[in-house]
Amino acid sequence: MVTVLLKLKIDHFLAIFRNGNAWAIVGLVFGLLYGLVALVVVAGLGFTLQNPADSLLILGLAGGLLTLAWWLIPLVAAGADPTLDPERLAPYPITVRQLMGGQALGALIGVPGALTVLAVLALITSNFYSLAATLAFIPAGLLGLTLAILGGRLTAVASIPLRSRRSVSNALTLLAFAALIFAGPLMLATITGITSNTEQLRQILGYLQWSPVASAWAIAPQVGAGHYGLALALTALTLVYCALAWFIWQFFAAKTMASVGDSAGVRDEGKTLAQGNLGLLGRFPATVRGAIAARTLDMMLRDSRTNLNVLMMPLMYILMVFISGSFIVSANGVEEEMTNPMAFVMAVAFIPAMAGYSQSALASFEGSAFSLHALSPLRGIDDRLGRAYGMMLLYLPMIVLGTLAFAFLTGHATWALPLLVSALGTYFIANGIANYLDTTFNAPVVPPGTSPWKTPEQPDGMAKTMVRGFIIFIPMALSLPTLIGMAATDIVGSLLWFWLGAAVTALIGVAAFYLGVRAGAKNYEQHVADMYQRVARYS
């Protein structure tokens, strides 16, 4: 039965290639490339540090981070690949141990599993200073890999009641998304902290090696240092940790398989509303556009697939403040301090364009619920403007506050108003394009209730998918007058150039929004049935 489960996991993985899911293949290739580059860096670092103390430092940190990644990521990404989900397999004649064996070995199938195995192989280079340490790392690495996988599977199954609560699941997803956005600055801060506090880290690892996080990874360095008794104790302790992880996992797996369908008690309780309380609908004008705006805003705030976009806005502005620092440029022997221009380009072009363009996926997120629009005697102009108003109520305050805060925190307070006018112009350009775009073809999204990390299916093929991806560059290109004016102001010193560029971008934004809404309304009325047929596939 374990073999059958492994074959199921392999077939699911290979289906990516057979179904021609182009973006999934591209993501897989890039994931492998990024992982391989990181592994080459780790392996090269291991070659340069060839003594037991440095080996313990590298293995303790790298191995510990690898183990923690396997233990913590299932909290937010366990639903991304439900192939061997115990709740789905419970109706079949599979014993708990058979399921556990299939899940444990199946964890190695796919990009994360392959990169983990390669990471363990890369870490062996830090033990090449000693033949005994190198040989000891082979079983120790296998123990470390086993403990990481067992801990990951334990986290995945033990956290099912927790993750079944929508509020908790959304909070975990938002935290993971924030960590992903700030991964670069966090890694830079971590590397800086490691290089400046090496001795303190060595002392901490002396205690951390007795924990499940680093016990397996400390075995080979202790063998290399001649501490055979300590290495034997660490080996025994790691085996105990593996056994505990296995039996605790078995307990939760058996409990999960026995209680399938009885999870209603851990769901969020429904709210009891007073008579006449319509929520957001009661706070908007009693018009068609007001109702659509309220429904759009409610979905953007409540749906875990859409509120990631909402969270991204303030996080991106914070990230731009971090990367806007100055750097020294040397030309003809003269050193000059320059501000990072990429942060300003992102603040006036990319972030507002991303916010405005996100409306192109709203109908897809609604799925079959779009029938409320398709079957109603709804004018196209009401649908387009209702959605646009809901998006504006959410995103425009973020753009205003984010742009002004960015300008003041980066020391460019005099640029605040032209930056704001430019950002608003870019938003309306992107929103006008989005108002027409989603009446022509719709972005693929994951079904409601599934993990937002899951790769959506691509029923329209590679061509339309690439078109959707590249269209977002149109509003960025149309904001070029702002970028030219900004550059001219930085060179000449006169703010007039920036204001001229901002004014041109704003005018383009007004025109693009007007034309996009009008064209989208007309196209909606002519092809609303086709729209519903497309988006219903994502339910």
XYZ file of C-alpha atoms in Angstrom:
539
model
C 0.000 0.000 0.000
C 2.902 2.355 0.696
C 4.062 1.740 -2.879
C 0.604 2.637 -4.182
C 0.614 5.894 -2.217
C 4.072 6.769 -3.520
C 2.954 6.059 -7.082
C -0.044 8.350 -6.510
C 2.264 11.133 -5.316
C 4.626 10.649 -8.276
C 1.720 10.678 -10.761
C 0.406 13.880 -9.192
C 3.817 15.507 -9.521
C 4.318 14.374 -13.128
C 0.831 15.629 -14.032
C 2.305 19.142 -13.981
C 4.295 18.255 -17.090
C 1.617 16.139 -18.765
C -1.088 18.794 -18.409
C 1.131 21.501 -19.844
C 0.712 23.841 -16.837
C 3.292 26.286 -18.152
C 3.520 28.615 -15.170
C 3.815 25.704 -12.746
C 6.696 24.326 -14.830
C 8.346 27.757 -14.957
C 7.954 28.125 -11.188
C 9.354 24.649 -10.653
C 12.401 25.370 -12.804
C 13.079 28.715 -11.121
C 12.605 27.134 -7.696
C 15.169 24.492 -8.550
C 17.600 27.081 -9.904
C 17.327 29.307 -6.843
C 17.722 26.301 -4.584
C 20.748 25.019 -6.475
C 22.444 28.421 -6.306
C 21.899 28.504 -2.538
C 23.264 24.971 -2.224
C 26.386 25.867 -4.210
C 26.974 28.791 -1.826
C 26.538 26.526 1.214
C 28.823 23.865 -0.250
C 31.464 26.470 -1.110
C 31.283 27.885 2.415
C 31.776 24.400 3.792
C 34.941 23.996 1.735
C 36.447 27.201 3.142
C 35.823 26.401 6.823
C 37.578 23.153 7.643
C 37.690 22.561 11.413
C 35.275 21.047 13.975
C 34.205 24.396 15.486
C 33.350 25.932 12.116
C 31.703 22.708 10.982
C 29.435 22.762 14.042
C 28.583 26.398 13.292
C 27.658 25.726 9.660
C 25.821 22.453 10.274
C 24.049 23.756 13.360
C 22.772 26.874 11.615
C 22.052 25.464 8.143
C 20.724 22.134 9.406
C 18.706 23.817 12.132
C 17.106 26.242 9.662
C 16.357 23.343 7.312
C 14.685 21.424 10.139
C 12.667 24.443 11.293
C 11.527 25.064 7.713
C 10.144 21.529 7.491
C 8.405 21.913 10.853
C 6.870 25.370 10.372
C 5.982 25.647 6.668
C 3.173 23.009 6.922
C 1.318 25.450 9.195
C 0.585 27.632 6.160
C 1.247 25.441 3.126
C -0.092 22.034 4.152
C -3.140 22.506 1.917
C -1.080 23.336 -1.162
C -0.609 19.632 -1.980
C -3.444 17.506 -0.553
C -2.450 14.383 -2.519
C -1.957 12.215 0.575
C -4.226 14.163 2.906
C -5.437 11.768 5.661
C -8.897 13.344 5.572
C -9.217 12.434 1.885
C -7.787 8.931 2.219
C -9.706 7.973 5.380
C -12.603 6.273 3.468
C -10.165 3.837 1.802
C -8.832 0.584 3.347
C -5.525 2.113 4.438
C -4.057 1.604 7.878
C -2.567 4.486 9.813
C 0.981 3.131 9.514
C 0.614 2.605 5.767
C -0.547 6.194 5.377
C 2.312 7.450 7.535
C 4.850 5.488 5.521
C 3.470 6.867 2.273
C 3.451 10.426 3.591
C 6.970 10.204 5.047
C 8.539 8.868 1.846
C 6.243 10.974 -0.356
C 7.605 14.118 1.287
C 10.800 13.591 -0.713
C 8.906 13.711 -4.014
C 8.807 17.186 -5.507
C 10.964 20.294 -5.454
C 11.140 20.756 -1.634
C 12.106 17.126 -1.088
C 14.713 17.109 -3.849
C 16.271 20.366 -2.639
C 16.348 19.054 0.934
C 18.235 15.925 -0.105
C 20.654 18.038 -2.141
C 21.081 20.403 0.822
C 22.059 17.504 3.070
C 24.589 16.365 0.448
C 25.955 19.922 0.176
C 26.479 20.144 3.933
C 28.870 17.190 3.848
C 31.573 19.498 2.465
C 32.006 21.089 5.889
C 33.344 17.741 7.191
C 36.030 17.123 4.583
C 38.725 18.102 7.084
C 38.340 14.650 8.676
C 37.572 11.245 7.167
C 35.875 10.147 10.397
C 33.636 13.238 10.413
C 32.769 12.749 6.733
C 31.793 9.106 7.297
C 29.849 10.010 10.439
C 27.871 12.635 8.573
C 26.288 10.020 6.286
C 24.120 8.370 8.996
C 23.851 11.650 10.906
C 22.525 13.428 7.818
C 19.977 10.665 7.289
C 18.871 11.050 10.903
C 18.576 14.809 10.503
C 16.546 14.375 7.305
C 14.289 11.785 8.960
C 13.648 13.988 11.997
C 12.870 16.986 9.783
C 10.324 15.013 7.723
C 8.712 13.369 10.761
C 8.406 16.729 12.489
C 6.903 18.274 9.375
C 4.291 15.559 9.020
C 3.515 15.819 12.743
C 2.978 19.572 12.396
C 0.745 19.094 9.352
C -1.596 16.579 10.959
C -1.587 18.021 14.497
C -2.435 21.495 13.236
C -5.513 20.399 11.233
C -7.975 21.510 13.954
C -6.122 24.813 14.246
C -5.933 25.423 10.500
C -9.595 24.514 10.033
C -10.488 27.774 11.769
C -10.633 30.372 9.030
C -9.437 33.221 11.239
C -6.365 31.280 12.390
C -5.615 29.976 8.901
C -5.828 33.478 7.440
C -3.594 34.903 10.168
C -0.943 32.231 9.560
C -1.095 32.810 5.815
C -0.686 36.572 6.251
C 2.292 36.086 8.573
C 3.937 33.734 6.078
C 3.278 36.168 3.242
C 4.812 39.024 5.225
C 7.866 36.883 5.960
C 8.151 36.066 2.250
C 8.074 39.749 1.247
C 10.733 40.638 3.820
C 12.836 37.546 3.124
C 15.619 39.616 1.529
C 16.060 42.126 4.380
C 15.651 39.350 6.958
C 18.350 37.229 5.303
C 20.674 40.239 5.093
C 20.086 41.024 8.774
C 20.651 37.369 9.683
C 23.931 37.173 7.778
C 25.085 40.436 9.357
C 24.167 39.143 12.810
C 25.985 35.857 12.248
C 29.205 37.495 11.065
C 29.239 39.990 13.960
C 28.246 37.557 16.731
C 30.078 34.375 15.794
C 31.418 33.596 19.264
C 28.023 34.059 20.906
C 26.498 31.751 18.293
C 29.058 29.074 19.066
C 28.044 29.204 22.720
C 24.349 29.053 21.851
C 24.913 26.061 19.554
C 26.657 24.305 22.441
C 23.262 24.207 24.157
C 21.131 23.994 21.013
C 22.828 20.772 19.920
C 20.842 18.917 22.603
C 17.524 20.049 21.091
C 15.664 18.294 18.250
C 16.557 21.194 15.977
C 20.308 20.529 15.868
C 21.075 17.232 17.616
C 21.552 15.251 14.401
C 23.639 17.965 12.740
C 26.053 18.182 15.686
C 27.064 14.501 15.522
C 29.664 14.715 12.725
C 31.480 17.813 14.125
C 31.782 16.108 17.497
C 33.260 13.034 15.807
C 35.698 15.320 13.964
C 36.708 16.889 17.290
C 37.337 13.453 18.818
C 34.383 13.650 21.217
C 33.097 10.166 20.441
C 31.111 9.764 23.651
C 29.313 13.045 23.039
C 28.609 12.046 19.439
C 27.168 8.723 20.627
C 24.955 10.522 23.149
C 23.695 12.894 20.466
C 22.951 9.932 18.187
C 20.922 8.209 20.893
C 19.089 11.431 21.682
C 18.226 11.974 17.999
C 16.841 8.448 17.768
C 14.668 9.185 20.809
C 13.429 12.380 19.149
C 12.592 10.443 15.956
C 10.694 7.796 17.933
C 8.732 10.432 19.847
C 7.879 12.279 16.638
C 6.720 9.034 15.032
C 4.460 7.955 17.925
C 2.962 11.420 18.438
C 2.346 11.677 14.695
C 0.722 8.221 14.762
C -1.593 9.352 17.567
C -2.768 12.457 15.693
C -3.019 10.597 12.362
C -5.230 7.911 13.903
C -7.362 10.568 15.558
C -7.740 12.456 12.287
C -8.712 9.385 10.259
C -11.215 8.327 12.890
C -12.888 11.735 13.110
C -13.297 12.653 9.450
C -16.515 14.594 9.077
C -16.605 15.520 12.763
C -14.603 18.729 12.421
C -17.614 21.009 12.681
C -16.834 21.639 16.312
C -13.565 23.339 15.490
C -14.925 25.601 12.790
C -15.524 29.256 13.427
C -18.949 29.777 14.915
C -21.384 31.721 12.811
C -22.274 35.217 13.936
C -25.756 36.098 15.049
C -26.744 39.477 13.641
C -29.496 41.714 14.865
C -32.542 42.055 12.681
C -31.924 44.614 9.965
C -28.133 44.492 10.355
C -26.838 44.125 6.810
C -23.142 44.539 7.609
C -21.278 46.464 4.935
C -24.363 46.529 2.714
C -26.091 48.677 5.295
C -23.257 51.210 5.266
C -23.349 51.846 1.516
C -25.918 53.744 -0.534
C -29.002 51.683 -1.373
C -28.145 51.614 -5.067
C -26.916 48.959 -7.472
C -23.429 50.412 -7.520
C -23.400 50.749 -3.748
C -24.367 47.083 -3.307
C -21.677 45.915 -5.732
C -19.087 48.141 -4.053
C -20.020 46.723 -0.631
C -19.830 43.148 -1.907
C -16.461 43.823 -3.567
C -15.002 45.362 -0.430
C -16.336 42.540 1.742
C -14.773 39.896 -0.496
C -11.430 41.701 -0.599
C -11.291 41.775 3.196
C -12.662 38.315 3.975
C -11.422 36.001 1.232
C -7.984 34.593 2.079
C -7.126 34.548 -1.626
C -7.688 38.292 -2.027
C -6.594 39.737 1.295
C -3.022 38.748 0.490
C -3.113 41.502 -2.142
C -4.454 43.894 0.480
C -1.669 42.999 2.902
C 0.948 43.375 0.188
C 0.321 47.109 -0.193
C 1.556 48.380 3.206
C 4.289 45.757 3.301
C 5.608 46.862 -0.078
C 5.759 50.496 1.040
C 7.638 49.470 4.187
C 10.020 47.402 2.068
C 10.628 50.365 -0.252
C 11.603 52.508 2.740
C 14.147 49.861 3.723
C 15.738 49.605 0.276
C 15.738 53.351 -0.438
C 19.064 53.882 1.326
C 21.941 55.720 -0.305
C 25.011 54.133 -1.871
C 28.353 55.488 -3.076
C 29.066 55.757 -6.808
C 32.604 56.443 -8.002
C 33.121 58.169 -11.379
C 36.404 59.616 -12.643
C 37.876 59.310 -9.188
C 35.045 61.314 -7.596
C 32.776 59.592 -5.114
C 29.140 60.680 -5.044
C 26.292 59.587 -2.798
C 23.132 58.476 -4.654
C 19.688 57.415 -3.452
C 18.454 54.058 -4.681
C 16.142 55.025 -7.604
C 14.456 51.615 -7.750
C 12.494 52.343 -4.555
C 10.979 55.468 -6.138
C 10.157 53.641 -9.378
C 8.381 50.958 -7.384
C 6.490 53.527 -5.268
C 5.073 55.479 -8.235
C 4.854 52.785 -10.918
C 4.787 49.188 -9.695
C 2.833 49.283 -6.402
C -0.088 51.448 -7.679
C -0.196 49.474 -10.943
C -0.379 46.217 -9.020
C -3.242 47.557 -6.885
C -5.292 48.833 -9.826
C -4.635 45.756 -11.951
C -5.854 43.385 -9.217
C -9.465 44.179 -10.195
C -8.963 42.034 -13.301
C -9.159 38.917 -11.084
C -12.274 39.838 -9.066
C -14.764 37.963 -11.268
C -12.497 34.882 -11.176
C -12.397 34.960 -7.375
C -16.204 35.082 -7.297
C -16.460 31.927 -9.407
C -19.999 30.582 -9.567
C -21.138 33.454 -7.321
C -20.712 35.657 -10.384
C -24.111 34.288 -11.415
C -25.606 36.978 -9.144
C -24.356 39.491 -11.701
C -24.873 37.406 -14.829
C -28.527 36.563 -14.082
C -29.528 40.012 -12.848
C -30.759 42.842 -15.095
C -27.510 44.619 -14.379
C -26.136 47.352 -16.599
C -22.510 47.011 -17.524
C -21.649 50.509 -16.301
C -23.073 49.699 -12.856
C -21.034 46.496 -12.601
C -17.811 48.186 -13.687
C -18.158 51.272 -11.489
C -19.456 49.319 -8.501
C -16.377 47.125 -8.508
C -14.109 50.109 -9.123
C -15.623 52.042 -6.182
C -15.121 49.093 -3.846
C -11.480 48.789 -4.909
C -10.921 52.535 -4.525
C -12.271 52.582 -0.974
C -9.707 49.970 -0.064
C -6.649 50.874 -2.090
C -6.706 54.672 -2.475
C -6.252 55.366 1.270
C -3.343 52.897 1.273
C -1.733 54.600 -1.723
C -2.168 58.065 -0.200
C -0.811 57.123 3.218
C 1.903 54.825 1.819
C 3.198 57.349 -0.709
C 3.255 60.254 1.775
C 4.918 58.118 4.449
C 7.474 56.892 1.904
C 8.305 60.460 0.844
C 8.759 61.757 4.398
C 10.606 58.709 5.760
C 13.095 58.737 2.869
C 13.861 62.435 3.329
C 12.061 63.622 0.173
C 9.212 65.580 1.744
C 9.263 68.152 -1.083
C 8.510 65.326 -3.517
C 5.485 64.098 -1.543
C 2.707 65.747 -3.597
C 4.053 64.980 -7.099
C 4.788 61.438 -5.950
C 1.188 61.127 -4.761
C -0.295 62.562 -7.980
C 1.878 60.176 -10.014
C 0.905 57.149 -7.932
C -2.796 57.948 -8.233
C -2.443 58.439 -11.979
C -0.745 55.050 -12.338
C -3.474 53.407 -10.249
C -6.247 54.756 -12.486
C -4.362 53.699 -15.618
C -4.101 50.131 -14.309
C -7.675 50.108 -13.026
C -9.036 51.324 -16.360
C -7.185 48.509 -18.146
C -8.439 45.975 -15.579
C -12.063 47.122 -16.036
C -11.895 46.081 -19.667
C -9.539 43.120 -19.294
C -11.684 40.885 -17.084
C -14.554 41.102 -19.570
C -12.250 39.660 -22.249
C -10.421 36.862 -20.475
C -10.170 36.017 -16.800
C -7.203 35.149 -14.623
C -7.074 31.576 -13.279
C -7.353 31.378 -9.490
C -7.463 28.585 -6.924
C -10.977 27.482 -5.843
C -12.463 29.091 -2.712
C -11.552 27.410 0.552
C -8.262 26.002 -0.755
C -4.766 27.094 0.129
C -3.790 30.401 -1.519
C -0.352 28.851 -2.074
C -1.787 26.202 -4.395
C -0.937 26.582 -8.086
C -4.126 27.337 -10.073
C -4.927 25.388 -13.195
C -4.282 27.079 -16.544
C -7.256 26.128 -18.769
C -6.575 28.910 -21.285
C -3.103 27.718 -22.217
C 0.284 29.404 -22.190
C -0.453 32.226 -24.650
C -3.259 33.935 -22.727
C -1.462 33.355 -19.439
C 1.601 35.179 -20.722
C -0.550 38.007 -22.096
C -2.161 38.494 -18.675
C 1.261 38.566 -17.084
C 2.675 41.153 -19.470
C -0.330 43.506 -19.525
C 0.579 44.793 -16.059
C 3.638 46.408 -17.650
C 1.381 48.681 -19.747
C 0.398 51.003 -16.858
C 4.024 51.048 -15.760
C 5.063 52.117 -19.254
C 2.348 54.783 -19.360
C 3.730 56.234 -16.121
C 6.994 56.981 -17.957
C 6.330 60.781 -17.962
C 6.539 60.695 -14.179
C 9.828 58.801 -14.223
C 11.292 61.223 -16.771
C 10.167 64.211 -14.714
C 11.546 62.665 -11.543
C 14.926 62.067 -13.187
C 14.977 65.623 -14.592
C 14.217 67.063 -11.157
C 16.993 65.025 -9.594
C 19.473 66.260 -12.225
C 18.368 69.883 -12.666
C 17.066 70.490 -9.162
C 13.782 72.117 -10.240
C 10.583 70.459 -8.968
C 8.679 71.832 -11.981
C 9.800 68.906 -14.131
C 8.454 66.410 -11.632
C 5.109 68.242 -11.498
C 4.872 68.253 -15.293
C 5.514 64.501 -15.466
C 3.024 63.862 -12.655
C 0.368 65.976 -14.395
C 0.792 64.087 -17.669
C 0.530 60.725 -15.855
C -2.593 61.921 -14.027
C -4.253 62.984 -17.287
C -3.414 59.630 -18.871
C -4.914 57.987 -15.779
C -8.200 59.882 -16.071
C -8.468 59.069 -19.787
C -7.528 55.392 -19.316
C -10.037 54.961 -16.479
C -12.872 56.574 -18.437
C -12.197 54.621 -21.609
C -11.586 51.350 -19.740
C -14.821 51.594 -17.777
C -16.856 52.489 -20.891
C -15.305 49.745 -23.026
C -15.593 47.241 -20.183
C -19.258 48.096 -19.608
C -20.089 47.604 -23.267
C -18.160 44.350 -23.456
C -19.782 43.139 -20.227
C -23.301 43.577 -21.589
C -22.389 41.741 -24.796
C -20.405 38.861 -23.268
C -21.563 38.431 -19.651
C -22.622 34.846 -20.370
C -19.136 34.045 -21.684
C -17.629 35.648 -18.581
C -19.726 33.451 -16.296
C -18.806 30.339 -18.266
C -15.110 31.157 -17.833
C -15.113 32.049 -14.133
C -17.396 29.164 -13.100
C -14.462 26.835 -13.810
C -12.603 28.270 -10.805
C -15.297 27.400 -8.219
